[in-house]
Short mmCIF file of C-alpha atoms in Angstrom, two decimals:
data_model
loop_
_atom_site.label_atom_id
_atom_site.label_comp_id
_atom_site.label_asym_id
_atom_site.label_seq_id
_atom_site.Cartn_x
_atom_site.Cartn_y
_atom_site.Cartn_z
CA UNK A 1 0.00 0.00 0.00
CA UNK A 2 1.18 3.62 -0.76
CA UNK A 3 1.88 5.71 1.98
CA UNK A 4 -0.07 8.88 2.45
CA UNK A 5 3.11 11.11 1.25
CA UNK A 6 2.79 9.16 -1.73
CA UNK A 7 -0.61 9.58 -2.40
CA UNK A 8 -0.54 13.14 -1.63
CA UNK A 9 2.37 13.78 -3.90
CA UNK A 10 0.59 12.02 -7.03
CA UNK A 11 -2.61 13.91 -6.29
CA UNK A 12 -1.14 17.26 -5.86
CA UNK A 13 1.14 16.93 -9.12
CA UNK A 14 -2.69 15.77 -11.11
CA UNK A 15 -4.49 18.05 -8.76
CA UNK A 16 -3.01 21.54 -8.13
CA UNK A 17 -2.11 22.37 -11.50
CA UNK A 18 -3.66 21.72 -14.22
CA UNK A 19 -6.26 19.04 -14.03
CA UNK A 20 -8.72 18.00 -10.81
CA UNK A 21 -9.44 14.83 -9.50
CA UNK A 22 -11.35 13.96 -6.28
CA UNK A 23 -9.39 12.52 -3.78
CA UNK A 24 -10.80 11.35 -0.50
CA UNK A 25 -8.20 11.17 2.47
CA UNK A 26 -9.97 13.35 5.16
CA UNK A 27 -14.13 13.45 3.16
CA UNK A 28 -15.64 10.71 3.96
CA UNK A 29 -19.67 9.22 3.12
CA UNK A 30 -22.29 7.59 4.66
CA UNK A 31 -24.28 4.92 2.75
CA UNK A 32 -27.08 7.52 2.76
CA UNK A 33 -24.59 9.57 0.54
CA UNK A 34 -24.01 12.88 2.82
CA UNK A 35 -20.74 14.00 4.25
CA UNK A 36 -19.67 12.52 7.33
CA UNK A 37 -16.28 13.56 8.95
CA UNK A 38 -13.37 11.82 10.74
CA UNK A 39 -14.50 12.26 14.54
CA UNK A 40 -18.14 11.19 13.66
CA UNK A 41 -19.43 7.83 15.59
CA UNK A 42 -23.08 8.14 13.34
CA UNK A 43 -24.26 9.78 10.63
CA UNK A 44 -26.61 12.66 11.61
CA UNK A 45 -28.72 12.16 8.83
CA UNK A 46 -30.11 8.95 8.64
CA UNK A 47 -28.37 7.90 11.90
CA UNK A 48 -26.40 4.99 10.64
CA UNK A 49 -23.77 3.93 12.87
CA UNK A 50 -20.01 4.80 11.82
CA UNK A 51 -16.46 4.08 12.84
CA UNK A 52 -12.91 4.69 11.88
CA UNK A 53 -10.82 1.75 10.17
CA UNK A 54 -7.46 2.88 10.14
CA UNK A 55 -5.39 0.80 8.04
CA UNK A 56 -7.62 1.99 5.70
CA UNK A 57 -7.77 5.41 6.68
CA UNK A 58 -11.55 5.39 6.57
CA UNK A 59 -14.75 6.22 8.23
CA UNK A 60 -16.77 3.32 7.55
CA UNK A 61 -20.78 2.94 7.81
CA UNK A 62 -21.61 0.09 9.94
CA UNK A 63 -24.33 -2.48 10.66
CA UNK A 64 -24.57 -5.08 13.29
CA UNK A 65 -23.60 -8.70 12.80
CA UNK A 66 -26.51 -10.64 12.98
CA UNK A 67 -26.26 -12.99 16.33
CA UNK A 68 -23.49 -11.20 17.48
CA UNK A 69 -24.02 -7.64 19.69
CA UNK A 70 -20.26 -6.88 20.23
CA UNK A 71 -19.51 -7.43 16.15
CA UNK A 72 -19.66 -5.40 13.29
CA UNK A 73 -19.22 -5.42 9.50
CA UNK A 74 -19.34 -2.52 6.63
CA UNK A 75 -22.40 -1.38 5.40
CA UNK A 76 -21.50 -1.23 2.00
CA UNK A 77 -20.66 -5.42 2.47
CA UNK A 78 -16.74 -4.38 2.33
CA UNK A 79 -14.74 -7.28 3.96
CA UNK A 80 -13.54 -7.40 7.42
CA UNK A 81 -15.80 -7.76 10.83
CA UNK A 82 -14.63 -5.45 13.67
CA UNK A 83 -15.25 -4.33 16.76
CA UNK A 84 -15.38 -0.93 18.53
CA UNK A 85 -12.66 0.35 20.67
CA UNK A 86 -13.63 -0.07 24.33
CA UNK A 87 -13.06 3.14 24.66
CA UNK A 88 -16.26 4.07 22.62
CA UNK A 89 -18.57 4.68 25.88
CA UNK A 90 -15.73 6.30 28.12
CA UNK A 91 -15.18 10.52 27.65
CA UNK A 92 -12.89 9.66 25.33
CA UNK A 93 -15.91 8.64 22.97
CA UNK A 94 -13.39 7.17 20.12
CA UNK A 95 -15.12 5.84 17.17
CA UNK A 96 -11.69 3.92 16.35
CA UNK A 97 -12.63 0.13 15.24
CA UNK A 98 -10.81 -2.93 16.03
CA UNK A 99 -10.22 -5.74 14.14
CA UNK A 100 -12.37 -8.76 14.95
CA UNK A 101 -9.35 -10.94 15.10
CA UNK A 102 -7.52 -8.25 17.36
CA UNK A 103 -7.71 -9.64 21.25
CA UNK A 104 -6.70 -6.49 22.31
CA UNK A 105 -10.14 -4.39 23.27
CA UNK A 106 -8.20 -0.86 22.35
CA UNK A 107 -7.82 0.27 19.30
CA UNK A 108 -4.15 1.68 17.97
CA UNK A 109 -4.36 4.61 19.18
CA UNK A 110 -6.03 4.56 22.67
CA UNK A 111 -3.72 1.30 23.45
CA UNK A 112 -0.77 3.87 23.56
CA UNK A 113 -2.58 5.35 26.63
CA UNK A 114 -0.54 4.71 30.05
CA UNK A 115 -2.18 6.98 32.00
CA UNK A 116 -5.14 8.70 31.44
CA UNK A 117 -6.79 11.53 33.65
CA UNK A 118 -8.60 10.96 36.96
CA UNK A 119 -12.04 10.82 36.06
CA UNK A 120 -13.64 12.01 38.72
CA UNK A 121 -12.32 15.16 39.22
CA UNK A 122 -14.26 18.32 37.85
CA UNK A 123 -13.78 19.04 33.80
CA UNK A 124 -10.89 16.19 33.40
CA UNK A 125 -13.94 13.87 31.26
CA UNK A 126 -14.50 16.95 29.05
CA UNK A 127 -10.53 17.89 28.75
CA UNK A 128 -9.48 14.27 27.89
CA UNK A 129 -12.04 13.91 25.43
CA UNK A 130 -10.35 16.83 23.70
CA UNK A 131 -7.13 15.12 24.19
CA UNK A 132 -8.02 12.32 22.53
CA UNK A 133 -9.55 13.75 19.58
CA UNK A 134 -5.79 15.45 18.97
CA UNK A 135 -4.39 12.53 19.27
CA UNK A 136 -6.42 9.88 17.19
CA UNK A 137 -5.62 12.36 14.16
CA UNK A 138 -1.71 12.37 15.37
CA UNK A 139 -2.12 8.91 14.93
CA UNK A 140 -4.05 8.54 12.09
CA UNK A 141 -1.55 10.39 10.06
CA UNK A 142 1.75 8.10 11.36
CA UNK A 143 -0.36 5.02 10.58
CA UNK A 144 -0.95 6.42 6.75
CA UNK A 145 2.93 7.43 6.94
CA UNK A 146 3.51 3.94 7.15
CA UNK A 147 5.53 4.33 10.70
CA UNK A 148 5.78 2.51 13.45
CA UNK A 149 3.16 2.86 15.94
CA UNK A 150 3.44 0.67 18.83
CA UNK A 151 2.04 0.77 22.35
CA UNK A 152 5.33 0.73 25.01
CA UNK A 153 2.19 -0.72 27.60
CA UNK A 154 1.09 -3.56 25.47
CA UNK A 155 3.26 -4.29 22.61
CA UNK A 156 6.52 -3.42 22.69
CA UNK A 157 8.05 -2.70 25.82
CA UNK A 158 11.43 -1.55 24.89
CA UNK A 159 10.80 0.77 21.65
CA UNK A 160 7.15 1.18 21.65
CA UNK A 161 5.17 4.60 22.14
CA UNK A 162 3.32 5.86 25.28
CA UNK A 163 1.50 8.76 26.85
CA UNK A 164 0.76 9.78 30.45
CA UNK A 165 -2.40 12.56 30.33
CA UNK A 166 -1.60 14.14 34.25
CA UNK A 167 -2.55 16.84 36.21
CA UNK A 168 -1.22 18.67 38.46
CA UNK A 169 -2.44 18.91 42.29
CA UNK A 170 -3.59 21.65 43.72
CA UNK A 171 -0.71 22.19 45.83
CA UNK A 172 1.48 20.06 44.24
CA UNK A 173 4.31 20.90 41.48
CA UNK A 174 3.34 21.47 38.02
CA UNK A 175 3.27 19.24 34.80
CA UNK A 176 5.89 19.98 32.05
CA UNK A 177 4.59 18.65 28.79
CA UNK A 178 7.76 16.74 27.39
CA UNK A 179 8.88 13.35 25.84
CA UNK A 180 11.31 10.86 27.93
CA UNK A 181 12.63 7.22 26.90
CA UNK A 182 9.08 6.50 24.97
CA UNK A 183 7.03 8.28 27.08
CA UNK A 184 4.87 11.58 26.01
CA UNK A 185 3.80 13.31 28.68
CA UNK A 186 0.87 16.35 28.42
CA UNK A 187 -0.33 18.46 30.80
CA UNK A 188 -4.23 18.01 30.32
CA UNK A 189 -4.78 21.80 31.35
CA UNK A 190 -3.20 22.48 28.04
CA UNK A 191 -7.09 21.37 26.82
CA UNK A 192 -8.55 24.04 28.12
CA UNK A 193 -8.20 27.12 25.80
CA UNK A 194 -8.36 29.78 28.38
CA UNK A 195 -4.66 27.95 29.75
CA UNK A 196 -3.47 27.22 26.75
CA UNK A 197 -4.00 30.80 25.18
CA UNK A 198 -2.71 32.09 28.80
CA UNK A 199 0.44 30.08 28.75
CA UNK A 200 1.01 31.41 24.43
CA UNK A 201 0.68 34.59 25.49
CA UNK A 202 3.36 34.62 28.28
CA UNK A 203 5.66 32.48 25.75
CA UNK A 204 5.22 34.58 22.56
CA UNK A 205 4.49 31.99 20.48
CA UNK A 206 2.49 32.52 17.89
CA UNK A 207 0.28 28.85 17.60
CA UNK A 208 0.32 26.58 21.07
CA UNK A 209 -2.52 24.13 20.07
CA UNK A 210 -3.08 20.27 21.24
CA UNK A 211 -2.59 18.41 18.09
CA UNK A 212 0.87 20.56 17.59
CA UNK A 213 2.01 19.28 21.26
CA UNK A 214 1.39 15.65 19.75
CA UNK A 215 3.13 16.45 16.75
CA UNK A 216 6.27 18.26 18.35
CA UNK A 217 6.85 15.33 21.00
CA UNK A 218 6.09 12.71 18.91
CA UNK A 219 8.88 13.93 16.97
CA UNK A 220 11.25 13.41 19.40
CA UNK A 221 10.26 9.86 19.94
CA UNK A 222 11.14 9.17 16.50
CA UNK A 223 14.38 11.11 16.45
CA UNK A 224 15.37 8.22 19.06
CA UNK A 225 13.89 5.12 16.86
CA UNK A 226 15.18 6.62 13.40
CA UNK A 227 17.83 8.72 13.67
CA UNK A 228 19.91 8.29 16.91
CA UNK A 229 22.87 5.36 15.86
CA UNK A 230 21.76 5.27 12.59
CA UNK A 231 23.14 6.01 8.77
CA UNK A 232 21.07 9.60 9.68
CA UNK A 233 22.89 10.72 12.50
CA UNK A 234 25.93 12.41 10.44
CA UNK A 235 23.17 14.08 8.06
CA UNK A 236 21.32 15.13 10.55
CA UNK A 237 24.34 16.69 12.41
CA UNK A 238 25.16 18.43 9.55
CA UNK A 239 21.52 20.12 8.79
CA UNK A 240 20.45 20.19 11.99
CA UNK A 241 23.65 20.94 14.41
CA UNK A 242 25.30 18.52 17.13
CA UNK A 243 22.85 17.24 19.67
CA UNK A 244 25.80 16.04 21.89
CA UNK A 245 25.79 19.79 23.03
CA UNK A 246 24.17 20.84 26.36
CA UNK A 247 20.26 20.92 26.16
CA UNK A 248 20.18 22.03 29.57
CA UNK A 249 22.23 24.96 29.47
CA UNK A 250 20.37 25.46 25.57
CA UNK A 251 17.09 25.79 27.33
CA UNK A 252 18.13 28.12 30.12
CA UNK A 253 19.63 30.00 27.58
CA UNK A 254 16.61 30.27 25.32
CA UNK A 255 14.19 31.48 28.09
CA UNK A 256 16.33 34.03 29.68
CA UNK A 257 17.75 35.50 26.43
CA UNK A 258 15.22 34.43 23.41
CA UNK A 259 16.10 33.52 20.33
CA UNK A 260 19.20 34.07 18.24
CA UNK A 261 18.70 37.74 16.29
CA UNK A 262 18.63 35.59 12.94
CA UNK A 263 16.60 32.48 13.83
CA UNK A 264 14.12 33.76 11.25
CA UNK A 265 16.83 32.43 8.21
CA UNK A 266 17.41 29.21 9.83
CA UNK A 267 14.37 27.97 11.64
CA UNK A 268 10.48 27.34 10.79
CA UNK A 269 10.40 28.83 14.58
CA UNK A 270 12.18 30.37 17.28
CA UNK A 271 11.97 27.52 19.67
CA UNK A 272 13.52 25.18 16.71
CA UNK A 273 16.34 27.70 17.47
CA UNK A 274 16.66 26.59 20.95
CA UNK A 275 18.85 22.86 20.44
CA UNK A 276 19.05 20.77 17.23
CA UNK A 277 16.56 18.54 19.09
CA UNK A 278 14.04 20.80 19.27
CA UNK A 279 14.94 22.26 15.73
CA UNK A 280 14.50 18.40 14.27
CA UNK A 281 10.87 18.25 16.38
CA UNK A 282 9.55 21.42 15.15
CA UNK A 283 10.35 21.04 11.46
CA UNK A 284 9.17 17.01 12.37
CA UNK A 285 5.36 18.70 13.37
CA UNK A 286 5.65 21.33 10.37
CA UNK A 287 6.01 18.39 8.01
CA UNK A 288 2.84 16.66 9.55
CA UNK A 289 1.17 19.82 9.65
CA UNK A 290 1.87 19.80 6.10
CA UNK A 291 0.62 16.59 5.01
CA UNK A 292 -2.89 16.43 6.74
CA UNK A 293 -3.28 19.84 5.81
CA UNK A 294 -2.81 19.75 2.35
CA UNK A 295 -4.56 16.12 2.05
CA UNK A 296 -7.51 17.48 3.70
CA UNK A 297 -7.59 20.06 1.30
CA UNK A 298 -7.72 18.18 -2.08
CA UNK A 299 -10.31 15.68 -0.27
CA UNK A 300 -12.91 18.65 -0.18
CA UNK A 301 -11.40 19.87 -3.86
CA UNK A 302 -9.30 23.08 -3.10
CA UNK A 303 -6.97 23.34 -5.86
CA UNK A 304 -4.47 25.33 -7.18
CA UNK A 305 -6.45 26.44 -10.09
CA UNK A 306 -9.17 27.63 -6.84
CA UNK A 307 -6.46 30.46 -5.60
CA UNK A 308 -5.83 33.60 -6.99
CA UNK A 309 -2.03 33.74 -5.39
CA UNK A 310 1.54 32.91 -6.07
CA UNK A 311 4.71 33.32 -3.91
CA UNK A 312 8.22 32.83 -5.90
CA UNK A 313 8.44 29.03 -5.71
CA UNK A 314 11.39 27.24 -3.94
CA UNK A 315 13.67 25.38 -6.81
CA UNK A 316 16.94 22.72 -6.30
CA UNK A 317 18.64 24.76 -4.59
CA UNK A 318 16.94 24.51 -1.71
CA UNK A 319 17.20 21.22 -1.05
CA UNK A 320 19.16 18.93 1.52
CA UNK A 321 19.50 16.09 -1.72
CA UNK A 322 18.01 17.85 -4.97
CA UNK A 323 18.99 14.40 -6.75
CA UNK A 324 17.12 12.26 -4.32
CA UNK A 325 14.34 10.49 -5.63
CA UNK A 326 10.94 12.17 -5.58
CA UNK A 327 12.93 15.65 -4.87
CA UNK A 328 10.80 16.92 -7.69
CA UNK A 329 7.74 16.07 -6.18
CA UNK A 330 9.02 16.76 -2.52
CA UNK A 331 9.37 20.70 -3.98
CA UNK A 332 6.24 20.63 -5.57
CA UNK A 333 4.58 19.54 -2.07
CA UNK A 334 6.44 22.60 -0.09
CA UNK A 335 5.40 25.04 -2.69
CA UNK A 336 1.89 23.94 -3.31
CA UNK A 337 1.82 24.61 0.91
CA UNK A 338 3.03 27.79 0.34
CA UNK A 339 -0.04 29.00 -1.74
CA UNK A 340 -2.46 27.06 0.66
CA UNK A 341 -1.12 28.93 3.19
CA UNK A 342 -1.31 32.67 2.02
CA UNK A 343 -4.96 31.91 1.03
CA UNK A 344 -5.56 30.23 4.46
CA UNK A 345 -4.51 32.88 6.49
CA UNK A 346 -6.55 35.71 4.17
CA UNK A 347 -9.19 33.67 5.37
CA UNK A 348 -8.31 33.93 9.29
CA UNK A 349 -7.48 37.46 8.74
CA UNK A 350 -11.32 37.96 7.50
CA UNK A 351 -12.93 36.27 10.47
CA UNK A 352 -10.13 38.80 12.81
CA UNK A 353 -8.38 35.64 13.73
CA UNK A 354 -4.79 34.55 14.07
CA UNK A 355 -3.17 33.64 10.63
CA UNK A 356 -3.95 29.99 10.01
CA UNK A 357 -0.05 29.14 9.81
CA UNK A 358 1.97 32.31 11.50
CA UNK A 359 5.02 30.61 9.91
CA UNK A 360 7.48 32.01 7.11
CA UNK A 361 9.73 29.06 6.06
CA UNK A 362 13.11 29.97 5.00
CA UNK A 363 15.55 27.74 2.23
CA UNK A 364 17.35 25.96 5.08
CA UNK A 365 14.20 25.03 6.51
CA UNK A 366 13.00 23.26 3.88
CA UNK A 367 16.30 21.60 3.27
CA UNK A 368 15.39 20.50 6.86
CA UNK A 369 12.03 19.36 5.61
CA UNK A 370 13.48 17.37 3.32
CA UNK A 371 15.47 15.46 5.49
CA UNK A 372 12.60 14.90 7.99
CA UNK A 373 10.40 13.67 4.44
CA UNK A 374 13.53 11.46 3.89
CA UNK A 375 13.71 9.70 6.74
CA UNK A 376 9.64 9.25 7.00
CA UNK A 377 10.10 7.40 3.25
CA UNK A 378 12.66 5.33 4.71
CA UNK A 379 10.77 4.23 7.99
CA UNK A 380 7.68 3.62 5.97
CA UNK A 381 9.02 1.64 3.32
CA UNK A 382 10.80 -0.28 5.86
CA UNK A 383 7.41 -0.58 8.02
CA UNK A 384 6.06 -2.20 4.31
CA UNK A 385 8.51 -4.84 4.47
CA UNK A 386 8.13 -6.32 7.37
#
């Protein structure tokens, strides 16, 4: 099976200039014909029942197996009998389905869970269930990427993937949203928006949102399963700077001093500035913003031909490996994003809103991008041959 950068590549160079074709990556239907979207459990039209299938990176309609409560099959008589995740009926209320032949009872992305928020205290159902719709597209898009997506509770112990969803006590110390051996850790106040606006404010940042937490640490997981000891590492080192150096003292630095004059012609942020970690997991959750983005836009038919605007297109040059493979259709990706953009935040500007992507990326951040797009392709196609 392709992987979603694949797909996405071959739609946008058919799609965004000249000729259209309907893709169908993030617009899904019901039996009954009308839209239904990714976080929708039944159709609100004629009420069928729906749920997510993601190795196939669709929302499904549903009908019960005859005999058989707990079991379901595809409306449209599509193979495969599943099951929903037993998180369905909690506040997490995931419409995720599980195979049939799968003993686990969670589906991929709520098995990654290894701690989840206490329940019973005031507003933690309704600020999980936010989580969790963040993460279940994080995860949707790593599955279509093709990488590898395994729970460090359930599956695999030593290089799998895990989050702990805490709080902090009243009177205890607070919760630093971070990654560590496997483990992401978020601080579930950072669903509420009053917080999380609060905390962007005092930062300067200009986006702080959920899904780019997810995206940002998830990064650094996979820094550790693909890059560290690997054929990357001297690549990376070269793009990206030498990790071996003090992220400690880095960190300090960055909050008592801000950002390098020039980060602007190096970085797609100011915090990538900070370490080459944190310059390899920001570009990392720019790429992924990237990808959904733009696939979600060709599944409701935004094109190119759709936009009346045009920036000065990266070429070659800007490239970690021009001759790679696919470098052609790597560029054509970045700059297609570039229009999407410009139009996107015209948009936000008209509703007095923050620009949709406050981000201006310079030539050695796309070299950067590259690399990250690289070493996705690699995974993936490794991931395939297993």
């Amino acid at each position: 099976m392709a992987s979603l950068f694949d797909l996405l590549s071959t739609q946008l160079g058919e799609a965004w200039r000249p000729r259209r074709r309907p893709t169908a990556h993030r617009a899904y239907r019901c039996v009954c014909e009308r839209p239904v979207f990714f976080r929708n459990s039944e159709c609100l039209a004629c009420h069928t029942p729906l749920g997510y299938e993601p190795q196939r990176a669709l929302v499904v309609p549903l009908r019960a197996v005859p005999g058989d409560d707990t079991l379901w099959e595809t409306a449209t008589g599509a193979p495969g009998r599943f099951r929903r995740c037993a998180n369905f009926h909690l506040a997490a209320g995931c419409n995720w389905l599980v195979a049939a032949e799968d003993p686990a009872p969670l589906c991929v992305a709520c098995r990654l869970n290894r701690t989840i928020p206490d329940l019973d205290r005031e507003d933690n159902a309704q600020l999980w269930q936010r989580i969790e719709v963040a993460k279940r597209r994080l995860v949707s898009s790593l599955v279509a990427l093709r990488l590898p997506v395994r729970s460090r509770v359930s599956e695999d112990p030593d290089h799998g993937l895990a989050f702990d969803f805490l709080r902090a006590a009243p009177d205890g110390p607070p919760v630093l949203t971070g990654h560590a051996q496997g483990i992401i850790t978020l601080n579930v106040e950072e669903a509420d928006d009053a917080y999380r606006e609060r905390v962007r404010t005092a930062l300067r940042e200009p986006y702080r949102t959920l899904l780019g937490h997810f995206r940002h640490e998830v990064g650094h997981y996979y820094w550790d399963r693909l890059v560290a000891g690997t054929a990357w590492l001297e690549d990376f080192r070269e793009l990206f700077g030498d990790e071996r150096s003090d992220y400690a003292a880095a960190l300090q630095r960055h909050y008592e001093e801000g950002p390098a004059p020039d980060w602007a012609h190096h970085h797609v942020s100011a915090y990538a500035s900070t370490h080459p970690w944190e310059d390899w997991a920001e570009t990392w959750a720019h790429y992924l913003h990237m990808v959904d983005t733009l696939d979600t836009a060709l599944s409701f038919g935004l094109e190119a031909d759709d936009l009346e605007i045009s920036y000065e297109p990266f070429g070659p040059d800007s490239l970690f490996r021009p001759d790679a493979p696919g470098a052609a259709r790597f560029l054509s990706f970045v700059n297609a994003w570039t229009e999407l953009t410009g139009v996107l935040n015209e948009l936000s500007r008209s509703m007095g809103l923050h620009d949709f992507y406050p981000f201006v990326l310079p030539r050695e951040a796309v070299a950067k991008l590259q690399f990250v797009h690289l070493v996705i392709s690699d995974a993936g196609s490794a991931t395939s041959a297993r």
